mmCIF file of C-alpha atoms in Angstrom:
data_model
loop_
_atom_site.group_PDB
_atom_site.id
_atom_site.type_symbol
_atom_site.label_atom_id
_atom_site.label_comp_id
_atom_site.label_asym_id
_atom_site.label_seq_id
_atom_site.Cartn_x
_atom_site.Cartn_y
_atom_site.Cartn_z
ATOM 1 C CA ALA J 1 0.000 0.000 0.000
ATOM 2 C CA ARG J 2 1.192 3.483 -0.856
ATOM 3 C CA VAL J 3 1.803 5.806 2.063
ATOM 4 C CA LYS J 4 -0.298 8.928 1.723
ATOM 5 C CA LYS J 5 1.716 12.109 2.015
ATOM 6 C CA PRO J 6 0.499 14.598 4.616
ATOM 7 C CA THR J 7 -1.454 17.494 3.144
ATOM 8 C CA LEU J 8 0.077 20.962 2.955
ATOM 9 C CA LYS J 9 -2.530 22.071 5.460
ATOM 10 C CA SER J 10 -1.493 19.410 7.977
ATOM 11 C CA LEU J 11 2.203 20.212 7.439
ATOM 12 C CA LYS J 12 1.475 23.906 8.005
ATOM 13 C CA LYS J 13 -0.395 23.063 11.199
ATOM 14 C CA LYS J 14 2.450 20.887 12.455
ATOM 15 C CA ALA J 15 5.044 23.542 11.572
ATOM 16 C CA TRP J 16 3.091 26.235 13.427
ATOM 17 C CA LYS J 17 2.669 23.970 16.466
ATOM 18 C CA LEU J 18 6.463 23.581 16.705
ATOM 19 C CA VAL J 19 7.255 27.274 16.077
ATOM 20 C CA SER J 20 4.664 28.265 18.672
ATOM 21 C CA GLU J 21 6.066 25.834 21.245
ATOM 22 C CA PHE J 22 9.588 27.128 20.657
ATOM 23 C CA VAL J 23 8.501 30.772 21.055
ATOM 24 C CA ARG J 24 6.618 29.973 24.263
ATOM 25 C CA ARG J 25 9.341 27.788 25.787
ATOM 26 C CA LYS J 26 12.622 29.407 24.876
ATOM 27 C CA ASP J 27 12.609 31.977 27.700
ATOM 28 C CA ALA J 28 10.692 29.955 30.290
ATOM 29 C CA ASP J 29 12.254 29.426 33.723
ATOM 30 C CA GLU J 30 12.813 26.037 35.397
ATOM 31 C CA GLY J 31 9.206 26.056 36.594
ATOM 32 C CA GLY J 32 7.967 26.565 33.043
ATOM 33 C CA PHE J 33 6.960 30.192 33.551
ATOM 34 C CA VAL J 34 7.546 32.998 31.107
ATOM 35 C CA SER J 35 6.420 36.634 31.167
ATOM 36 C CA CYS J 36 3.825 37.920 28.743
ATOM 37 C CA TYR J 37 5.867 40.086 26.378
ATOM 38 C CA THR J 38 3.352 42.917 26.371
ATOM 39 C CA CYS J 39 1.968 43.091 29.925
ATOM 40 C CA GLY J 40 4.553 41.155 31.931
ATOM 41 C CA ALA J 41 2.078 38.742 33.530
ATOM 42 C CA PRO J 42 3.658 35.419 34.543
ATOM 43 C CA ILE J 43 2.229 32.647 32.362
ATOM 44 C CA HIS J 44 3.073 28.968 32.033
ATOM 45 C CA TRP J 45 4.441 28.224 28.551
ATOM 46 C CA LYS J 46 2.331 25.086 28.186
ATOM 47 C CA LEU J 47 -0.854 26.000 30.045
ATOM 48 C CA GLU J 48 -1.529 29.667 29.371
ATOM 49 C CA ALA J 49 1.001 31.166 26.995
ATOM 50 C CA GLN J 50 0.203 31.817 23.357
ATOM 51 C CA SER J 51 2.649 32.738 20.645
ATOM 52 C CA GLY J 52 1.729 36.268 19.647
ATOM 53 C CA HIS J 53 2.833 38.039 16.475
ATOM 54 C CA ALA J 54 3.955 41.675 16.421
ATOM 55 C CA ILE J 55 2.598 41.967 12.898
ATOM 56 C CA GLY J 56 -0.949 40.860 12.206
ATOM 57 C CA GLY J 57 -2.110 38.457 9.562
ATOM 58 C CA ARG J 58 -1.714 34.733 9.244
ATOM 59 C CA THR J 59 0.220 35.009 5.989
ATOM 60 C CA ASN J 60 3.149 32.705 5.359
ATOM 61 C CA SER J 61 5.589 35.622 5.441
ATOM 62 C CA VAL J 62 4.555 36.421 9.020
ATOM 63 C CA LEU J 63 3.325 33.149 10.499
ATOM 64 C CA PHE J 64 6.644 31.311 10.870
ATOM 65 C CA ASP J 65 8.923 34.291 11.607
ATOM 66 C CA ASP J 66 9.925 33.663 15.210
ATOM 67 C CA THR J 67 11.818 36.968 15.342
ATOM 68 C CA ILE J 68 8.468 38.780 15.540
ATOM 69 C CA CYS J 69 6.778 36.239 17.838
ATOM 70 C CA ARG J 70 6.804 36.387 21.623
ATOM 71 C CA PRO J 71 4.885 34.639 24.405
ATOM 72 C CA GLN J 72 1.663 36.449 25.240
ATOM 73 C CA CYS J 73 -1.190 35.921 27.669
ATOM 74 C CA VAL J 74 -4.650 35.308 26.202
ATOM 75 C CA SER J 75 -5.706 38.734 27.410
ATOM 76 C CA CYS J 76 -3.086 40.546 25.311
ATOM 77 C CA ASN J 77 -3.094 38.211 22.312
ATOM 78 C CA VAL J 78 -6.844 37.750 21.963
ATOM 79 C CA PHE J 79 -8.802 40.376 23.862
ATOM 80 C CA ARG J 80 -6.344 43.212 23.185
ATOM 81 C CA ARG J 81 -5.848 41.836 19.665
ATOM 82 C CA GLY J 82 -2.097 41.408 20.093
ATOM 83 C CA ASN J 83 -1.564 44.608 22.082
ATOM 84 C CA TYR J 84 0.336 45.906 19.022
ATOM 85 C CA PRO J 85 1.314 49.381 20.289
ATOM 86 C CA ILE J 86 3.301 47.905 23.193
ATOM 87 C CA PHE J 87 4.507 44.900 21.176
ATOM 88 C CA ALA J 88 5.847 47.064 18.326
ATOM 89 C CA ALA J 89 7.427 49.616 20.672
ATOM 90 C CA LYS J 90 9.320 46.912 22.571
ATOM 91 C CA LEU J 91 10.564 45.204 19.407
ATOM 92 C CA ILE J 92 11.688 48.549 17.969
ATOM 93 C CA ARG J 93 13.578 49.317 21.200
ATOM 94 C CA GLU J 94 15.253 45.894 20.983
ATOM 95 C CA ASN J 95 15.996 45.731 17.243
ATOM 96 C CA GLY J 96 15.741 49.247 15.844
ATOM 97 C CA LEU J 97 13.187 50.966 13.650
ATOM 98 C CA GLU J 98 14.853 50.000 10.384
ATOM 99 C CA TRP J 99 14.643 46.295 11.333
ATOM 100 C CA PHE J 100 10.948 46.643 12.189
ATOM 101 C CA GLU J 101 10.203 48.522 8.955
ATOM 102 C CA GLN J 102 11.861 45.702 6.993
ATOM 103 C CA LYS J 103 9.667 43.194 8.831
ATOM 104 C CA LEU J 104 6.564 45.249 7.972
ATOM 105 C CA ALA J 105 7.565 45.426 4.309
ATOM 106 C CA HIS J 106 8.250 41.684 4.228
ATOM 107 C CA ALA J 107 4.865 40.972 5.855
ATOM 108 C CA ARG J 108 3.103 42.295 2.757
ATOM 109 C CA GLU J 109 4.957 39.925 0.435
ATOM 110 C CA VAL J 110 3.101 36.882 -0.791
ATOM 111 C CA VAL J 111 5.050 33.808 0.193
ATOM 112 C CA LYS J 112 4.090 30.430 -1.200
ATOM 113 C CA LEU J 113 5.394 27.633 0.969
ATOM 114 C CA THR J 114 6.106 24.311 -0.690
ATOM 115 C CA ARG J 115 5.966 20.916 0.945
ATOM 116 C CA SER J 116 9.760 20.953 1.315
ATOM 117 C CA ASP J 117 9.689 24.473 2.847
ATOM 118 C CA LEU J 118 7.241 23.261 5.474
ATOM 119 C CA GLU J 119 9.202 20.065 6.085
ATOM 120 C CA GLU J 120 12.322 22.191 6.563
ATOM 121 C CA ILE J 121 10.539 24.451 9.089
ATOM 122 C CA ILE J 122 9.328 21.348 10.954
ATOM 123 C CA GLU J 123 12.843 19.870 11.049
ATOM 124 C CA THR J 124 14.446 23.169 12.144
ATOM 125 C CA TYR J 125 12.046 23.646 15.045
ATOM 126 C CA LYS J 126 12.262 20.009 16.123
ATOM 127 C CA GLN J 127 16.003 20.594 16.458
ATOM 128 C CA LYS J 128 15.551 23.924 18.270
ATOM 129 C CA LEU J 129 13.178 22.230 20.732
ATOM 130 C CA GLN J 130 15.603 19.348 21.279
ATOM 131 C CA ALA J 131 18.296 21.920 22.096
ATOM 132 C CA LEU J 132 15.944 23.498 24.662
ATOM 133 C CA GLU J 133 15.258 20.073 26.165
ATOM 134 C CA ALA J 134 18.992 19.404 26.456
ATOM 135 C CA ARG J 135 19.502 22.766 28.151
ATOM 136 C CA SER J 136 16.844 22.120 30.788
ATOM 137 C CA THR J 137 18.007 18.628 31.821
#
C-alpha cells in the first residue's frame, strides 16, 4: 500500500505547532513560567502562553517568523488583539526601527510555501526544541 503524504494544510499546522512551542518555551524558567511580552504577567508556557505576532495576519511571510513572535497571555493576544502598540514599541527598542520597517515590508509579500519548505521548518524547530530540552536537563 502506498503511504499517503500529509497534506500541505497538515504540514502547516504541524510547523506552526512547533514554532509556537519554541517561542513559548525558549525563555521559560525552570518552573515553566515565562512573562507575557506585552503586559509582563507570569504565564506557564504550556498551560496559558500563546505565541503572539507583532505583525498581524496569518500570511506565510509572518506566520513562521519567530523573530516577531513572543509569548503572550490570552488577554493581550486575543482580547487586546495582540496589544500591538506595546509589542511594536518593545521590538523597535530591541531591534531598531529600520529592522521593524523591513519586517513590515516583508509581511506584505506573498510567500508560497512548498511541501519541502514546510518540512524544513518542521525539522528546524524540532532541532531547536531538542536543544531546549537538552539545556533544561
